[in-house]
Coordinates of C-alpha atoms in Angstrom, one line a residue:
Chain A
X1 CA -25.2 -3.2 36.6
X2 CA -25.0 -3.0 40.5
X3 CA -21.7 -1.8 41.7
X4 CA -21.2 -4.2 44.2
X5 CA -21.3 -6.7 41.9
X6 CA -19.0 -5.3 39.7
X7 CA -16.4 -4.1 42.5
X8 CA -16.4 -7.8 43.5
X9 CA -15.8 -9.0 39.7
X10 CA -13.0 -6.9 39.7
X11 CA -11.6 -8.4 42.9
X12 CA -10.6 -11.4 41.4
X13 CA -7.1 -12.1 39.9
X14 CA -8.4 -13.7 37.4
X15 CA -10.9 -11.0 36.2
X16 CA -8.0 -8.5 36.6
X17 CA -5.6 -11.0 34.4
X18 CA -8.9 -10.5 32.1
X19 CA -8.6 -6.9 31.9
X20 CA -5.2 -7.0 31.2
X21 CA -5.2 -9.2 28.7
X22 CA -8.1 -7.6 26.7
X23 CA -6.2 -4.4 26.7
X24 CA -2.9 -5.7 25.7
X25 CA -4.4 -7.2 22.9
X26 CA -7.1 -4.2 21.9
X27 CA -3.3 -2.0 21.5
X28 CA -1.7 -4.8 19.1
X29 CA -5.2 -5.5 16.9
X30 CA -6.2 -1.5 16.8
X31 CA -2.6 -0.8 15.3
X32 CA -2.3 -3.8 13.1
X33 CA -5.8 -4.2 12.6
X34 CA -5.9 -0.9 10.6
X35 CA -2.9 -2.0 8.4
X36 CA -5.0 -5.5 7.7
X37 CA -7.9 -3.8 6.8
X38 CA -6.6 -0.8 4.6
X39 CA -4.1 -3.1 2.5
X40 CA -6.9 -5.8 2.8
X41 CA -5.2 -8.6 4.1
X42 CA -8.0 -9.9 6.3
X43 CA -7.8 -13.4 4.5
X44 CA -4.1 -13.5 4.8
X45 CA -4.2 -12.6 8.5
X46 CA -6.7 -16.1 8.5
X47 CA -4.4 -18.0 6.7
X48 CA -1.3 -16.8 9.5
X49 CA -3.5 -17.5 12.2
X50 CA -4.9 -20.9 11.5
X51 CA -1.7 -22.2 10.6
X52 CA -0.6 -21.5 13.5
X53 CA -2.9 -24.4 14.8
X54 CA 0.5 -25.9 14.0
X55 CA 2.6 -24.6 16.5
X56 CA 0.0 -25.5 19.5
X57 CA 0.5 -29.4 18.3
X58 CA 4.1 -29.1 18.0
X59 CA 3.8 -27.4 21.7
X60 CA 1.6 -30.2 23.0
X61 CA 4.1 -32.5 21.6
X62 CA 6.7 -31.1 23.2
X63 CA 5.6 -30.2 26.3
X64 CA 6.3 -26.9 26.6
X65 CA 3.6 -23.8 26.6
X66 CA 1.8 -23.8 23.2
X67 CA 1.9 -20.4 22.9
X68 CA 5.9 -20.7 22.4
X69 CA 4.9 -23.4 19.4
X70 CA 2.9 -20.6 17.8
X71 CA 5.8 -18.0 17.1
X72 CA 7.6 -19.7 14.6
X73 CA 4.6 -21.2 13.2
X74 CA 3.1 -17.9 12.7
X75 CA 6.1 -16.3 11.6
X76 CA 6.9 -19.0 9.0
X77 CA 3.0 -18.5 7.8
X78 CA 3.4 -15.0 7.4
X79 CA 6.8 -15.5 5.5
X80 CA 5.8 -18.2 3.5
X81 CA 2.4 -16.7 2.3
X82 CA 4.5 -13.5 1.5
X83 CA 7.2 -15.1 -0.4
X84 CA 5.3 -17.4 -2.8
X85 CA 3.0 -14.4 -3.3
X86 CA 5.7 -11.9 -4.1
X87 CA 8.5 -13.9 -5.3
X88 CA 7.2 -16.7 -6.8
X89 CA 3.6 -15.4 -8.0
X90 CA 1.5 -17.8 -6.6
X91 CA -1.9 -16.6 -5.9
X92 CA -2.5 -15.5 -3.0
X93 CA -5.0 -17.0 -2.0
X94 CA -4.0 -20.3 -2.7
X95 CA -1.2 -19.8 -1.1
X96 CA -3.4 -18.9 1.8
X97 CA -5.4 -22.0 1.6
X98 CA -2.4 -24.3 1.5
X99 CA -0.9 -22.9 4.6
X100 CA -4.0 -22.7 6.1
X101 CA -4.7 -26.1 5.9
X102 CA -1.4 -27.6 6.3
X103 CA -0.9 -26.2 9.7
X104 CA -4.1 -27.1 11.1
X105 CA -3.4 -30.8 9.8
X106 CA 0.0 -30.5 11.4
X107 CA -1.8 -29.4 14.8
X108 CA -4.1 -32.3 14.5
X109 CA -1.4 -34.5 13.9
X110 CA 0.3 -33.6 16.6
X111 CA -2.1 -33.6 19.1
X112 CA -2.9 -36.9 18.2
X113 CA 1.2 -37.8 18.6
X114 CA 0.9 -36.8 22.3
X115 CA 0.2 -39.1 24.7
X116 CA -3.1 -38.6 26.9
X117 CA -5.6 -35.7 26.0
X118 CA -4.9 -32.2 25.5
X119 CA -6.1 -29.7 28.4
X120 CA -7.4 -26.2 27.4
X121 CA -7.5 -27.1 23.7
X122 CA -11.1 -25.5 23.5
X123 CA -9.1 -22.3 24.6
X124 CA -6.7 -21.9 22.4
X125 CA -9.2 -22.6 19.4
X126 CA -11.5 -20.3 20.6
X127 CA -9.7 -18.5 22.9
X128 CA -10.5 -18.1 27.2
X129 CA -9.9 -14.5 28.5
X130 CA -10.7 -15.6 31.9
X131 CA -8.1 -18.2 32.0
X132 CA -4.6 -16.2 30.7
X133 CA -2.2 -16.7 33.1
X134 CA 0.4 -14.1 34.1
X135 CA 3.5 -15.8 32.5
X136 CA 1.5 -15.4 29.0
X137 CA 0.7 -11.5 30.4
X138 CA 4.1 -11.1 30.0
X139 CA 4.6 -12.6 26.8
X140 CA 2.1 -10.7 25.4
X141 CA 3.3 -7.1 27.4
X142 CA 6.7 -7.9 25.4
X143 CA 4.9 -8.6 21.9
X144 CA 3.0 -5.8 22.4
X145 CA 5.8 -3.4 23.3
X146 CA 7.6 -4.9 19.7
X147 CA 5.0 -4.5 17.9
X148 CA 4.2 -0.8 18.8
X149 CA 8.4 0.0 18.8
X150 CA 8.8 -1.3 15.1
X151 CA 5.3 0.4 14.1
X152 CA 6.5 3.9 15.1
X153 CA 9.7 3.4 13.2
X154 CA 8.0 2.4 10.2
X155 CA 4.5 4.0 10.1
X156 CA 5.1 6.2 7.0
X157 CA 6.7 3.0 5.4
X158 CA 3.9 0.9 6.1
X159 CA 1.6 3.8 5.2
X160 CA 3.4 4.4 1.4
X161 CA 3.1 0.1 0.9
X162 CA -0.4 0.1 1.8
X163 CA -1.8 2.8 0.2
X164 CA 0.4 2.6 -3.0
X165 CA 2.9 -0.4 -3.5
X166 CA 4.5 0.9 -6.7
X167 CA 5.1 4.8 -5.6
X168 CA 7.2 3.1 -2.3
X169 CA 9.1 0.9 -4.8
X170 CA 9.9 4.1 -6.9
X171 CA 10.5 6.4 -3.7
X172 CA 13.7 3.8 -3.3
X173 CA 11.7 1.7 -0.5
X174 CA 12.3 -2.2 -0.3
X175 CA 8.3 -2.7 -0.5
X176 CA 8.7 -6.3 -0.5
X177 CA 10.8 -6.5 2.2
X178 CA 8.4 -4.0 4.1
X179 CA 5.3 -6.6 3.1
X180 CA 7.2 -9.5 4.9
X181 CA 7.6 -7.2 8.0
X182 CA 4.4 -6.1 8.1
X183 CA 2.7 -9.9 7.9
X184 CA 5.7 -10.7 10.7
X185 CA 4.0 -8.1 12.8
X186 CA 0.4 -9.8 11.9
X187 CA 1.8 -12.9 13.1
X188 CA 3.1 -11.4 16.5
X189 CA -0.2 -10.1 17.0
X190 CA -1.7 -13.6 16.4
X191 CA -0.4 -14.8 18.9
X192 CA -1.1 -11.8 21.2
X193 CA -4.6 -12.5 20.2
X194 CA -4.6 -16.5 20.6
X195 CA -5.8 -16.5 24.5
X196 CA -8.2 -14.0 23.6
X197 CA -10.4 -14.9 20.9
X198 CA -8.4 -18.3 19.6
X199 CA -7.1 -18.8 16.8
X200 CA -10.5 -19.8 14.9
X201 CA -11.6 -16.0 15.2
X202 CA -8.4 -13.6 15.8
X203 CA -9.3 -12.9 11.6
X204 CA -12.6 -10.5 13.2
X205 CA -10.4 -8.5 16.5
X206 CA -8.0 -8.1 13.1
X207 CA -10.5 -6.5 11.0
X208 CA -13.5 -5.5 12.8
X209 CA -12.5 -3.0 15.3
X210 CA -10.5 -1.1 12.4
X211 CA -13.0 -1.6 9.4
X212 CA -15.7 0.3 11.9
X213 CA -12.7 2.5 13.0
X214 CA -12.0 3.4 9.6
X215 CA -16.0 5.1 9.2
X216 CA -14.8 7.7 11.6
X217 CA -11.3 8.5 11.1
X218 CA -9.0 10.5 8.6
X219 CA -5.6 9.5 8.9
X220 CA -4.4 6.4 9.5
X221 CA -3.3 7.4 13.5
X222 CA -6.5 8.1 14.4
X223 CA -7.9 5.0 12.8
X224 CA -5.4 3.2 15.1
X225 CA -6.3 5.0 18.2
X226 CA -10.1 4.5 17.6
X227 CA -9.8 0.7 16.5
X228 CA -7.6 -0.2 19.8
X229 CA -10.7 1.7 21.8
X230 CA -13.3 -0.1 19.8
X231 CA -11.2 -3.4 20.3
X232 CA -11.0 -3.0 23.6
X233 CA -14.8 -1.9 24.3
X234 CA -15.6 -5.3 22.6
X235 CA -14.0 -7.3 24.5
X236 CA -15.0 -5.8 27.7
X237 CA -18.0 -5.5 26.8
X238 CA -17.9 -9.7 25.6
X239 CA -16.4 -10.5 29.0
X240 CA -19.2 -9.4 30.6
X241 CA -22.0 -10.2 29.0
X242 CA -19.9 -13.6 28.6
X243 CA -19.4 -14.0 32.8
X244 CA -23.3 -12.6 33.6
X245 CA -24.4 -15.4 31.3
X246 CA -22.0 -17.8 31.6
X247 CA -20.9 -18.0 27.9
X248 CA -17.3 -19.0 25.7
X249 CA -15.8 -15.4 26.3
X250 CA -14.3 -15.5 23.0
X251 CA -17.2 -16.3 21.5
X252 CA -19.1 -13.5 23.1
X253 CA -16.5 -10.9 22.5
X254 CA -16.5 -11.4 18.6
X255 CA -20.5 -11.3 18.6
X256 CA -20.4 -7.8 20.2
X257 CA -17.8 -6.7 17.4
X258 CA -20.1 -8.1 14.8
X259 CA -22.8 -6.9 16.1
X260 CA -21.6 -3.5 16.7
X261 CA -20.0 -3.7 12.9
X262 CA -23.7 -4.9 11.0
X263 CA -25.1 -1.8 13.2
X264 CA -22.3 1.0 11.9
X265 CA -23.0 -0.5 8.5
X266 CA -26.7 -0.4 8.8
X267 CA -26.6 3.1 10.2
X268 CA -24.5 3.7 7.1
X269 CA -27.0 2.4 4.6
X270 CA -29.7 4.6 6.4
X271 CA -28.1 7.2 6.5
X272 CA -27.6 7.7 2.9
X273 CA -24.4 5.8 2.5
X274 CA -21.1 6.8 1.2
Chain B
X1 CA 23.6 20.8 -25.3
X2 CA 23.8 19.7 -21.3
X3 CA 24.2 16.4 -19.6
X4 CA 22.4 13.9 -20.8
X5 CA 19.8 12.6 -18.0
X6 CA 18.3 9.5 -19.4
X7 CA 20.4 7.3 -22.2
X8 CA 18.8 4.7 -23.5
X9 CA 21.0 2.4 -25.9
X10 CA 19.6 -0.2 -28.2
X11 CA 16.8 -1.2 -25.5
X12 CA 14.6 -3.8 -25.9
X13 CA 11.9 -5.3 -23.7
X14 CA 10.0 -8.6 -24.0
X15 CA 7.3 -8.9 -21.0
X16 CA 5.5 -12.5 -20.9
X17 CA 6.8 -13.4 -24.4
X18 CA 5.5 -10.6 -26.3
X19 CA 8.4 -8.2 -27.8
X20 CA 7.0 -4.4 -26.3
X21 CA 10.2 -2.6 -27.3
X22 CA 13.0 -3.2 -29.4
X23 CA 16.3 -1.4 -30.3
X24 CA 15.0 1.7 -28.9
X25 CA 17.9 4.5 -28.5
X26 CA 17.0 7.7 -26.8
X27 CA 18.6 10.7 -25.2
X28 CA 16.8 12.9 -22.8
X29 CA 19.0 16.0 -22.1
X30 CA 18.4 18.4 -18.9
X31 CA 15.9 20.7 -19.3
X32 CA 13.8 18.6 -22.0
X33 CA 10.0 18.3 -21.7
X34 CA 10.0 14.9 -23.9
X35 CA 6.3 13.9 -25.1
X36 CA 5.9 10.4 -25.8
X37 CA 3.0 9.5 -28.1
X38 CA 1.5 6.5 -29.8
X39 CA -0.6 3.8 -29.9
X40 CA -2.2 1.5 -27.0
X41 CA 0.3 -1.2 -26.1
X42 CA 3.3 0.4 -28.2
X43 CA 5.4 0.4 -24.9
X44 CA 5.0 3.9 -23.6
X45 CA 4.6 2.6 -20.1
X46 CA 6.9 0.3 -20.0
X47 CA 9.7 2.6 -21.1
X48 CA 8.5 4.8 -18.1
X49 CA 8.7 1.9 -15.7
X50 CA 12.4 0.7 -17.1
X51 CA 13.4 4.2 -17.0
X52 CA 11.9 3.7 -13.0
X53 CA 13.4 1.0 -12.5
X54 CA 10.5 -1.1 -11.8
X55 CA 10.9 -3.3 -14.6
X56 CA 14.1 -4.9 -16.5
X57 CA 15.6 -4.4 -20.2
X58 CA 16.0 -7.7 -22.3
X59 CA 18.6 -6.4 -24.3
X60 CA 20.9 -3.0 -24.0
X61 CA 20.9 -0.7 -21.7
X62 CA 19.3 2.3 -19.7
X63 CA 21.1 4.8 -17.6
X64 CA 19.5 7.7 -15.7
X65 CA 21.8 10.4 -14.4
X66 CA 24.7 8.5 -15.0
X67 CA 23.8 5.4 -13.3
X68 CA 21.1 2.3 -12.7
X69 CA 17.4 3.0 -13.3
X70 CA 15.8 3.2 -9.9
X71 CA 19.2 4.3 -8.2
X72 CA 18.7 7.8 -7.5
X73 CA 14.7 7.8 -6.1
X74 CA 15.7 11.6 -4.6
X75 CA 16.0 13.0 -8.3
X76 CA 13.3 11.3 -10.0
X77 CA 9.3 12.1 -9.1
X78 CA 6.8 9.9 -10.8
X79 CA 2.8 10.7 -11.6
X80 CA 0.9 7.3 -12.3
X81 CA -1.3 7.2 -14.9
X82 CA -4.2 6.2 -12.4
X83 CA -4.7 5.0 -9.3
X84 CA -6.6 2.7 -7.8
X85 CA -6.7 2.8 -4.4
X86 CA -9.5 2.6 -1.6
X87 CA -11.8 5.6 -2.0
X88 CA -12.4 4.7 2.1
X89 CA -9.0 5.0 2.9
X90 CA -8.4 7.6 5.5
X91 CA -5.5 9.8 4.0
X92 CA -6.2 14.1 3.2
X93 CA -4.4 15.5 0.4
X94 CA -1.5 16.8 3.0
X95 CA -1.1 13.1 3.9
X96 CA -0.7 11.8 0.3
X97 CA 1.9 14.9 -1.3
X98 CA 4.0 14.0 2.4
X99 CA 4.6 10.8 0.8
X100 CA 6.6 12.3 -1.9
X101 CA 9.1 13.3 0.7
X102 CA 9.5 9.6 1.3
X103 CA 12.6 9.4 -0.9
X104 CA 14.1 12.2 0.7
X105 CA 13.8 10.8 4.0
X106 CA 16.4 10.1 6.8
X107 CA 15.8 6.7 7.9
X108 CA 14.0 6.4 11.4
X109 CA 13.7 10.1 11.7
X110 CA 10.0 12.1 11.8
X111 CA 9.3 14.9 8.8
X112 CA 10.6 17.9 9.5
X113 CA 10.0 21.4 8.9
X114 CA 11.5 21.2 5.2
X115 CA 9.8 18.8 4.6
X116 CA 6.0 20.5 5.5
X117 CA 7.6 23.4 3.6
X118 CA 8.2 21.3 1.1
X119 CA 4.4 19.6 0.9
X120 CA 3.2 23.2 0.8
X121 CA 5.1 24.7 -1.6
X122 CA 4.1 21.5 -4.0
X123 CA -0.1 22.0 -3.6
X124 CA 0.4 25.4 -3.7
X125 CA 2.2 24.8 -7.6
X126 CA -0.6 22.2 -8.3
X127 CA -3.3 24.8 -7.0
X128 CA -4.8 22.9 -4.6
X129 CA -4.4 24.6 -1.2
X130 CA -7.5 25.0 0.2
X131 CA -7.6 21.2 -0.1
X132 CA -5.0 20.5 1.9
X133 CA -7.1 18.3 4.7
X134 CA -9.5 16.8 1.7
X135 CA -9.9 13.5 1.9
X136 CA -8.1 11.7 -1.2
X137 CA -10.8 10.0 -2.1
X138 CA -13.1 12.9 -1.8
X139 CA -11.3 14.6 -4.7
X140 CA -12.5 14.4 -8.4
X141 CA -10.6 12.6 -11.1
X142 CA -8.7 16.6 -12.0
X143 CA -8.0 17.3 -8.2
X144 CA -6.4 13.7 -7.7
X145 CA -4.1 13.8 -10.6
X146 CA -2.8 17.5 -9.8
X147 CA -2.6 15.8 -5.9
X148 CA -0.6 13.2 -8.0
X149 CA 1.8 15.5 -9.7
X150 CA 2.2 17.3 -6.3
X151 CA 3.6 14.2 -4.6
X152 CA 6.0 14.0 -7.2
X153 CA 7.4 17.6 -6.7
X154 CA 7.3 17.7 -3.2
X155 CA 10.2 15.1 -3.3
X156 CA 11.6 18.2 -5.6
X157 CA 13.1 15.7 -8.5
X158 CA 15.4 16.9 -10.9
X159 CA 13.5 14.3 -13.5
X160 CA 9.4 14.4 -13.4
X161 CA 7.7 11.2 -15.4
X162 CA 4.3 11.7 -16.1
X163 CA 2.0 8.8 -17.5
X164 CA -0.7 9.9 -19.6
X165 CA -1.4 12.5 -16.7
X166 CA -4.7 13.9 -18.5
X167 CA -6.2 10.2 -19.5
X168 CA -9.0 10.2 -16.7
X169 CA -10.2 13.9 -17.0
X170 CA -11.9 16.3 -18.7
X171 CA -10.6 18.9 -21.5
X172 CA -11.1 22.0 -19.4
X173 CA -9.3 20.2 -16.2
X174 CA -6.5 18.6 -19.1
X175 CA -6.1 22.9 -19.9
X176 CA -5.1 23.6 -16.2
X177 CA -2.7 20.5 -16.0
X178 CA -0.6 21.6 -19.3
X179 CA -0.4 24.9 -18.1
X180 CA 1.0 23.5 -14.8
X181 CA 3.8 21.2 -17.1
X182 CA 4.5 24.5 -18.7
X183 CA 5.1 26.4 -15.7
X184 CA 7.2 23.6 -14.7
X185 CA 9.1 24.0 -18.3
X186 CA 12.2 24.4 -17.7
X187 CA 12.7 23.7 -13.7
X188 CA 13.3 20.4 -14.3
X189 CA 13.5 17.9 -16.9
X190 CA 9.6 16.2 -17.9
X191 CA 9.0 12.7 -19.5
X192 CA 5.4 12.7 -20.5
X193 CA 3.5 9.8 -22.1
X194 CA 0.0 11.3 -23.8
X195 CA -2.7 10.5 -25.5
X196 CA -3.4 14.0 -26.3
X197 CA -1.1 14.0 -29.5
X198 CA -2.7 17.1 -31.1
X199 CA -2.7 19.5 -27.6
X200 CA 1.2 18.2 -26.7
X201 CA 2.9 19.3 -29.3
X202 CA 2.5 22.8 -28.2
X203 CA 3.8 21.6 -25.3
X204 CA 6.8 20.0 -25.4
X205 CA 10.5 20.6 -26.7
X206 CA 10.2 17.3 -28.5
X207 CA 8.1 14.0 -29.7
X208 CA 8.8 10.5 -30.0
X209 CA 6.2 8.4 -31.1
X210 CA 6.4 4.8 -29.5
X211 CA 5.5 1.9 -31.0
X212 CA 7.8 -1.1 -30.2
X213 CA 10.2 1.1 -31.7
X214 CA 11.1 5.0 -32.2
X215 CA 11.1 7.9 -33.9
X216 CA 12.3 11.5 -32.7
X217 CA 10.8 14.6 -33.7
X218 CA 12.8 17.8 -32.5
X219 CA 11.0 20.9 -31.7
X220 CA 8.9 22.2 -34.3
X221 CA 9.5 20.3 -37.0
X222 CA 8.5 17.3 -38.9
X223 CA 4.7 17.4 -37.2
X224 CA 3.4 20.3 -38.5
X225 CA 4.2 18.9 -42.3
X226 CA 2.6 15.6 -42.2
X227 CA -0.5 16.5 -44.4
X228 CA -3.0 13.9 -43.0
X229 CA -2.4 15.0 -39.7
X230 CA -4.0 18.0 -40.3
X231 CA -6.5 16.3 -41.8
X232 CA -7.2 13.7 -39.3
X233 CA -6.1 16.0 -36.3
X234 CA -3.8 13.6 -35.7
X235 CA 0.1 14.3 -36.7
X236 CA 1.4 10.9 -35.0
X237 CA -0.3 8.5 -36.8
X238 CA 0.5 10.3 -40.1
X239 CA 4.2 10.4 -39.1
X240 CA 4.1 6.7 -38.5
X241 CA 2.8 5.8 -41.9
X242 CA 5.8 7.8 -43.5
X243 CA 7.5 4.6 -41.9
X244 CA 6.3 1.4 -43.0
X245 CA 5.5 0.1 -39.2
X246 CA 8.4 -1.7 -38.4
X247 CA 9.4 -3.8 -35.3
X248 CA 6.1 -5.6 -35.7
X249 CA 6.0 -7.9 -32.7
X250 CA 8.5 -10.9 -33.0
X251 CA 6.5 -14.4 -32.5

């Protein structure tokens, strides 16, 4: 690409915003990412997001930003899901698919409640990296420096629940309690994610960067490390291609990461698989 | 004899309706290597997990040193009989024995030096030092379950509970881990479940053969004399049939 052209992208607030944003969220989805995709939680980290469909209603109905509505939403998702899982032995995946759907038919309830249309809809379903303003920024700089503080006070916890739920319960660790806080923290980063890629497709940033991050790595640090970089090469990569061409941003990122993830797992195959 | 370390008094255990151990009474005293033998589904893993904590007695009661099962993680290691776990996931044998130190750990604060030390001294007992940055799922079924046993020890319990630690492995590899329990002999005190009725009784201080309910053996006795054993190989089963089986599963 010609370097004017580029030196002039980057001149513009919005394309800085852009950067920003991708990067805030590559740190969040590397880090959680890797949690999702080891414990294999991808479908529950779905079910979290879309419910939180919910909380954008309730924040068109209210008035206020919808990203507000999406914490508690989220948070009660992530709760929820891991209660009747744990407690109550539901199946999980149905209690996936309930939530799911319930809070997308709360959103759309909502939405329908409020009075005249609802702007930007589009971008919080499928998110609009070129359109985060800087009050979000900050929202997300906060989540993001939460998410990383209670990570690096609990990695090893996190580590001994994922890799072996029953050993953490003998070693005298509340791994129930530690499951809750971990899908709290996926919910967080949902909503770190939402101006991104929207809700629709945070379930691919969340698994993606880390599942290809995973081929590479040996300890659960460096899969982090590698899964924020591949996260944020993604999206980068997606905001470009998406401005050049004039595509849905969020759209475009989560193609690259799909794309990039068929080609690791065709190189895989070729290479003689593991 | 010393301190008792488990006490088990008139236990029983119904999971999902079905009766898997009933007015079992057993006393584990330090220094003990305890094998526990019998059939599928007579309850040897469940005791293990009640002794653990993990799961709850119906009826009577279980203390272990002194107090609640599950109370005192630092004194107890554990060796599952298998795991099943991500063959992917990126963890090297180091990674996996550190988590025996879990129950050791201050809360919020990094592994230390003992703690390394600790992970060290464990693989070095388990013989598996120049795997130390393997890749867990890289090992074979022998290597895991001797990484296994040295996660338990690197928490350095005063109590080891081993189920069926030679299920998933060869006989030469099962060799290598009873020689390991009998180094081990002694150090601490050993609950193991096994399959391997004939090769344990060289093994251990004493038997009790699980199913629903108990009966003890003490060191060197009783097994040598059951006359089918020696036929069949198999002392157990011919020491249950001196007992009509009783504690048949309650409706």
């Amino acid at each position: 690409m010609n370097e004017t052209i580029f030196g002039g992208i980057l001149g513009f607030e919005f394309m800085q915003n852009a950067i920003l944003a991708a990067l805030l969220s590559s740190i969040a989805c590397g880090i959680i990412g890797t949690f999702v995709v080891v414990k294999r939680i991808s479908f529950i980290s779905g079910g979290i997001a879309h419910t939180a469909f919910g909380g954008i209603g309730l924040g068109y109905y209210l008035g206020v930003n919808p990203l507000l509505g999406v914490i508690p939403f989220s948070l009660a998702a992530a709760l929820g899901i891991g209660i009747l899982g744990k407690k109550l032995k539901v199946s999980e995946d149905t209690a996936i698919g309930t939530f799911w759907a319930a809070g997308m038919s709360l959103g759309v309830i909502l939405i329908g409640l409020t009075p005249g249309y609802a702007p930007d809809l589009f971008s919080y379903l499928f998110g609009n990296i070129l359109t985060v303003p800087t009050g979000d920024l900050v929202m997300i700089m906060l989540l993001d420096i939460f998410i990383v503080g209670v990570v690096l006070l609990f990695n090893r916890e996190f580590l001994a629940i994922s890799f072996d739920e029953e050993y953490a319960e003998v070693s005298g660790l509340k791994s129930t309690a530690l499951y809750l806080l971990l899908l709290s923290l996926i919910a967080l980063t949902v909503v770190v994610m939402v101006r991104v890629v929207g809700i629709v497709m945070v379930i691919a940033l969340l698994s993606v960067p880390a599942a290809i991050a995973r081929n590479f790595s040996r300890s659960i640090p460096s899969m982090m490390a590698m899964a924020t970089v591949f996260s944020f090469l993604f999206s980068i990569a997606g905001l470009v291609l998406s401005y050049m061409f004039d595509l849905a941003s969020g759209a475009t990122i989560i193609l690259v990461a799909a794309s990039a993830f068929f080609l690791v797992q065709g190189w895989r195959f070729l290479s003689g698989g593991r | 004899m010393s301190e008792p370390v488990i006490v088990c008094d008139r236990l029983a255990v119904r999971l999902g309706g079905i009766q898997v151990l009933n007015g079992l009474t057993l006393s584990v005293f330090q220094g003990d290597f305890l094998g526990i033998v019998g059939p599928n589904g007579g309850g040897k893993t469940t005791l293990l997990r009640v002794i653990l904590g993990l799961e709850r007695p119906t009826e009577g009661s279980v203390r272990v040193f002194g107090g609640e099962p599950g109370s005192q993680p630092k004194r107890t290691g554990y060796v599952p009989q298998r795991l099943f776990f991500d063959r992917d996931f990126p963890l090297t044998v180091g990674g996996l024995v550190l988590m025996g130190r879990l129950s050791r750990r201050r809360f919020f604060l990094p592994y230390g030096e003992e703690d390394r030390q600790a992970v060290d001294e464990a693989i070095r007992t388990v013989g598996l030092q120049n795997l130390h940055d393997r890749q867990v799922g890289a090992l074979s079924g022998g290597e895991l379950q001797r990484a296994l046993i040295a996660r338990a020890l690197a928490g350095e319990p005063e109590l080891l509970l081993l189920d069926e630690p030679t299920a998933s492995i060869d006989p030469a590899m099962k060799t290598g881990v009873y020689d390991l329990l009998d180094s081990l002999r002694g150090r601490m005190t050993i609950v193991m479940v096994s399959h391997d009725t004939g090769v344990i009784t060289k093994h251990v201080t004493r038997i009790a053969c699980l199913n629903c309910t108990l009966d003890m053996h003490e060191e060197g006795s009783s097994l040598k004399r059951a006359p089918i054993g020696d036929i069949y190989d198999y002392p157990v089963d011919a020491i249950l049939h001196n007992h009509p089986q009783s504690g048949e599963s309650e409706p």
